[in-house]
Amino acid sequence: MSEPVEVFTQPIRLEYDYTPGTARSRFLKNLEQGNLVGDRCGRCGKVYVGGGSGACARCGIPCSEVVPLPDRGTVTTYCIVNLPFAGATIEIPYTSASILLDGADIPLMALIQECPASEVRMGMRVEAVWAPEGERTPSMDTIRYFRPTGEPDAPIDDLLKKMRDA
């Protein structure tokens, strides 16, 4: 009698449908038009980007105002990815970062390109690089990546205070 099988490798694929809800739908439709918007809480004034639940996480109430946001912001944290993976369409190493858009209180995740990964830093000012108008869809793929603006870095103390207060 042979030994029992304890572990085996089986590749799988999952496909699913996602229903984004009102706030996320509004965010994604604006992306398709080349615009970024956030949702402002009427009580505390926090501006959420990415169209989450449409409610303030701090106050627990629906956000009451949609606000336009610029496509510029500041790198708050980042990760340099050095491990290749199957199906990769980006050159290794690459950088994924949390970007706090000007006027927002919650960062969004995006790639940083057009500079070496070793030059990405907290406080770096960046701007979105959009897909051409005819290729835009209601998805985060509409923003190809962010790139350095050449502006001076945001002061780290100010950035850390904003993140603590978020």
mmCIF file of C-alpha atoms in Angstrom:
data_model
loop_
_atom_site.group_PDB
_atom_site.id
_atom_site.type_symbol
_atom_site.label_atom_id
_atom_site.label_comp_id
_atom_site.label_asym_id
_atom_site.label_seq_id
_atom_site.Cartn_x
_atom_site.Cartn_y
_atom_site.Cartn_z
ATOM 1 C CA MET A 1 0.000 0.000 0.000
ATOM 2 C CA SER A 2 1.375 3.423 -0.930
ATOM 3 C CA GLU A 3 1.556 6.475 1.329
ATOM 4 C CA PRO A 4 -1.534 8.715 1.437
ATOM 5 C CA VAL A 5 -1.442 11.914 -0.601
ATOM 6 C CA GLU A 6 -1.008 14.859 1.762
ATOM 7 C CA VAL A 7 -0.388 17.768 -0.615
ATOM 8 C CA PHE A 8 -0.869 18.348 -4.309
ATOM 9 C CA THR A 9 -0.738 21.375 -6.603
ATOM 10 C CA GLN A 10 -3.754 22.204 -8.714
ATOM 11 C CA PRO A 11 -3.990 25.442 -10.709
ATOM 12 C CA ILE A 12 -7.407 27.078 -10.465
ATOM 13 C CA ARG A 13 -9.154 30.058 -11.971
ATOM 14 C CA LEU A 14 -12.019 31.981 -10.483
ATOM 15 C CA GLU A 15 -14.298 34.251 -12.464
ATOM 16 C CA TYR A 16 -16.842 36.436 -10.760
ATOM 17 C CA ASP A 17 -19.189 39.335 -11.375
ATOM 18 C CA TYR A 18 -18.849 42.442 -9.226
ATOM 19 C CA THR A 19 -21.642 44.905 -8.499
ATOM 20 C CA PRO A 20 -19.981 48.155 -7.436
ATOM 21 C CA GLY A 21 -22.849 50.011 -5.742
ATOM 22 C CA THR A 22 -23.730 53.698 -6.055
ATOM 23 C CA ALA A 23 -20.550 55.393 -4.756
ATOM 24 C CA ARG A 24 -18.114 53.092 -6.553
ATOM 25 C CA SER A 25 -20.176 53.271 -9.785
ATOM 26 C CA ARG A 26 -19.978 57.068 -9.685
ATOM 27 C CA PHE A 27 -16.204 56.895 -9.111
ATOM 28 C CA LEU A 28 -15.681 54.425 -11.984
ATOM 29 C CA LYS A 29 -17.917 56.347 -14.422
ATOM 30 C CA ASN A 30 -15.947 59.508 -13.650
ATOM 31 C CA LEU A 31 -12.680 57.647 -14.273
ATOM 32 C CA GLU A 32 -13.963 56.692 -17.717
ATOM 33 C CA GLN A 33 -14.461 60.423 -18.398
ATOM 34 C CA GLY A 34 -10.934 61.252 -17.172
ATOM 35 C CA ASN A 35 -12.052 62.677 -13.830
ATOM 36 C CA LEU A 36 -11.350 61.770 -10.228
ATOM 37 C CA VAL A 37 -13.991 62.369 -7.568
ATOM 38 C CA GLY A 38 -14.253 61.800 -3.850
ATOM 39 C CA ASP A 39 -17.073 61.627 -1.328
ATOM 40 C CA ARG A 40 -17.042 64.143 1.548
ATOM 41 C CA CYS A 41 -18.557 63.421 4.948
ATOM 42 C CA GLY A 42 -20.942 66.183 6.006
ATOM 43 C CA ARG A 43 -19.996 65.786 9.664
ATOM 44 C CA CYS A 44 -16.188 65.444 9.846
ATOM 45 C CA GLY A 45 -15.294 66.696 6.345
ATOM 46 C CA LYS A 46 -13.110 63.697 5.417
ATOM 47 C CA VAL A 47 -12.862 63.083 1.669
ATOM 48 C CA TYR A 48 -12.823 59.436 0.600
ATOM 49 C CA VAL A 49 -11.530 58.474 -2.852
ATOM 50 C CA GLY A 50 -12.177 55.228 -4.688
ATOM 51 C CA GLY A 51 -15.917 55.171 -4.178
ATOM 52 C CA GLY A 52 -15.952 52.736 -1.267
ATOM 53 C CA SER A 53 -19.213 52.269 0.573
ATOM 54 C CA GLY A 54 -20.315 55.887 0.194
ATOM 55 C CA ALA A 55 -20.358 56.225 3.984
ATOM 56 C CA CYS A 56 -17.864 57.805 6.359
ATOM 57 C CA ALA A 57 -15.870 55.147 8.202
ATOM 58 C CA ARG A 58 -15.321 57.514 11.131
ATOM 59 C CA CYS A 59 -18.854 58.907 11.561
ATOM 60 C CA GLY A 60 -20.879 56.011 10.177
ATOM 61 C CA ILE A 61 -23.102 58.270 8.087
ATOM 62 C CA PRO A 62 -23.575 58.537 4.305
ATOM 63 C CA CYS A 63 -21.191 60.950 2.617
ATOM 64 C CA SER A 64 -23.178 63.975 1.549
ATOM 65 C CA GLU A 65 -21.098 65.658 -1.146
ATOM 66 C CA VAL A 66 -19.262 64.562 -4.286
ATOM 67 C CA VAL A 67 -16.092 66.602 -4.775
ATOM 68 C CA PRO A 68 -13.814 66.780 -7.821
ATOM 69 C CA LEU A 69 -10.186 65.843 -7.159
ATOM 70 C CA PRO A 70 -7.045 66.594 -9.134
ATOM 71 C CA ASP A 71 -4.983 63.780 -10.629
ATOM 72 C CA ARG A 72 -1.935 64.813 -8.585
ATOM 73 C CA GLY A 73 -0.936 63.657 -5.158
ATOM 74 C CA THR A 74 1.766 62.473 -2.800
ATOM 75 C CA VAL A 75 3.276 59.026 -2.228
ATOM 76 C CA THR A 76 2.525 58.036 1.375
ATOM 77 C CA THR A 77 3.890 54.475 1.361
ATOM 78 C CA TYR A 78 5.240 52.165 -1.314
ATOM 79 C CA CYS A 79 6.482 48.673 -2.045
ATOM 80 C CA ILE A 80 9.161 47.706 -4.544
ATOM 81 C CA VAL A 81 8.236 44.369 -6.108
ATOM 82 C CA ASN A 82 11.228 42.253 -7.132
ATOM 83 C CA LEU A 83 9.561 38.873 -7.636
ATOM 84 C CA PRO A 84 8.476 37.860 -11.129
ATOM 85 C CA PHE A 85 5.063 36.238 -11.501
ATOM 86 C CA ALA A 86 3.207 34.369 -14.225
ATOM 87 C CA GLY A 87 1.504 36.670 -16.709
ATOM 88 C CA ALA A 88 3.413 39.772 -15.611
ATOM 89 C CA THR A 89 3.063 42.643 -18.072
ATOM 90 C CA ILE A 90 5.357 45.016 -16.209
ATOM 91 C CA GLU A 91 9.121 44.960 -15.881
ATOM 92 C CA ILE A 92 10.541 43.829 -12.536
ATOM 93 C CA PRO A 93 11.295 45.633 -10.269
ATOM 94 C CA TYR A 94 8.239 47.859 -10.162
ATOM 95 C CA THR A 95 6.710 50.051 -7.494
ATOM 96 C CA SER A 96 3.201 49.988 -6.088
ATOM 97 C CA ALA A 97 2.296 52.969 -3.900
ATOM 98 C CA SER A 98 -0.402 54.514 -1.774
ATOM 99 C CA ILE A 99 -1.068 57.945 -3.249
ATOM 100 C CA LEU A 100 -2.862 60.644 -1.319
ATOM 101 C CA LEU A 101 -4.546 62.798 -3.962
ATOM 102 C CA ASP A 102 -4.553 66.525 -3.261
ATOM 103 C CA GLY A 103 -7.784 67.290 -1.400
ATOM 104 C CA ALA A 104 -8.397 63.665 -0.315
ATOM 105 C CA ASP A 105 -7.960 62.101 3.116
ATOM 106 C CA ILE A 106 -7.669 58.450 2.103
ATOM 107 C CA PRO A 107 -4.991 57.243 -0.356
ATOM 108 C CA LEU A 108 -5.514 54.999 -3.361
ATOM 109 C CA MET A 109 -3.160 52.308 -4.674
ATOM 110 C CA ALA A 110 -1.429 52.654 -8.033
ATOM 111 C CA LEU A 111 1.779 51.903 -9.890
ATOM 112 C CA ILE A 112 4.649 54.390 -10.048
ATOM 113 C CA GLN A 113 6.557 54.455 -13.328
ATOM 114 C CA GLU A 114 8.819 56.694 -15.417
ATOM 115 C CA CYS A 115 11.440 56.641 -12.683
ATOM 116 C CA PRO A 116 13.672 53.914 -11.233
ATOM 117 C CA ALA A 117 12.092 52.048 -8.320
ATOM 118 C CA SER A 118 15.064 53.054 -6.163
ATOM 119 C CA GLU A 119 14.108 56.738 -6.555
ATOM 120 C CA VAL A 120 10.524 56.400 -5.281
ATOM 121 C CA ARG A 121 10.135 57.866 -1.783
ATOM 122 C CA MET A 122 7.561 58.990 0.755
ATOM 123 C CA GLY A 123 6.533 62.548 0.022
ATOM 124 C CA MET A 124 7.229 62.268 -3.727
ATOM 125 C CA ARG A 125 4.774 64.321 -5.768
ATOM 126 C CA VAL A 126 3.148 62.356 -8.596
ATOM 127 C CA GLU A 127 0.550 62.756 -11.341
ATOM 128 C CA ALA A 128 -1.702 60.289 -13.141
ATOM 129 C CA VAL A 129 -0.950 59.039 -16.635
ATOM 130 C CA TRP A 130 -4.302 58.283 -18.229
ATOM 131 C CA ALA A 131 -5.221 55.821 -20.948
ATOM 132 C CA PRO A 132 -6.031 57.574 -24.246
ATOM 133 C CA GLU A 133 -9.659 58.769 -24.394
ATOM 134 C CA GLY A 134 -10.816 56.010 -26.748
ATOM 135 C CA GLU A 135 -9.360 53.302 -24.472
ATOM 136 C CA ARG A 136 -10.836 54.458 -21.162
ATOM 137 C CA THR A 137 -13.199 52.139 -19.336
ATOM 138 C CA PRO A 138 -14.953 52.337 -15.973
ATOM 139 C CA SER A 139 -12.021 50.642 -14.192
ATOM 140 C CA MET A 140 -8.784 51.540 -12.426
ATOM 141 C CA ASP A 141 -6.968 50.458 -15.611
ATOM 142 C CA THR A 142 -7.979 53.865 -16.992
ATOM 143 C CA ILE A 143 -5.157 55.334 -14.912
ATOM 144 C CA ARG A 144 -2.149 53.541 -16.378
ATOM 145 C CA TYR A 145 0.161 54.642 -13.557
ATOM 146 C CA PHE A 146 1.459 57.692 -11.723
ATOM 147 C CA ARG A 147 4.755 59.419 -12.512
ATOM 148 C CA PRO A 148 6.878 62.027 -10.701
ATOM 149 C CA THR A 149 5.834 65.633 -11.306
ATOM 150 C CA GLY A 150 9.236 67.161 -10.607
ATOM 151 C CA GLU A 151 7.694 69.283 -7.829
ATOM 152 C CA PRO A 152 9.494 69.426 -4.470
ATOM 153 C CA ASP A 153 8.591 66.578 -2.125
ATOM 154 C CA ALA A 154 5.818 67.170 0.393
ATOM 155 C CA PRO A 155 7.225 67.752 3.897
ATOM 156 C CA ILE A 156 7.281 64.378 5.680
ATOM 157 C CA ASP A 157 6.055 65.834 9.000
ATOM 158 C CA ASP A 158 2.959 67.286 7.290
ATOM 159 C CA LEU A 159 2.339 64.017 5.463
ATOM 160 C CA LEU A 160 2.640 61.922 8.635
ATOM 161 C CA LYS A 161 0.292 64.260 10.528
ATOM 162 C CA LYS A 162 -2.318 64.033 7.765
ATOM 163 C CA MET A 163 -2.082 60.227 7.762
ATOM 164 C CA ARG A 164 -2.414 60.056 11.582
ATOM 165 C CA ASP A 165 -5.485 62.302 11.443
ATOM 166 C CA ALA A 166 -7.179 60.283 8.671
#
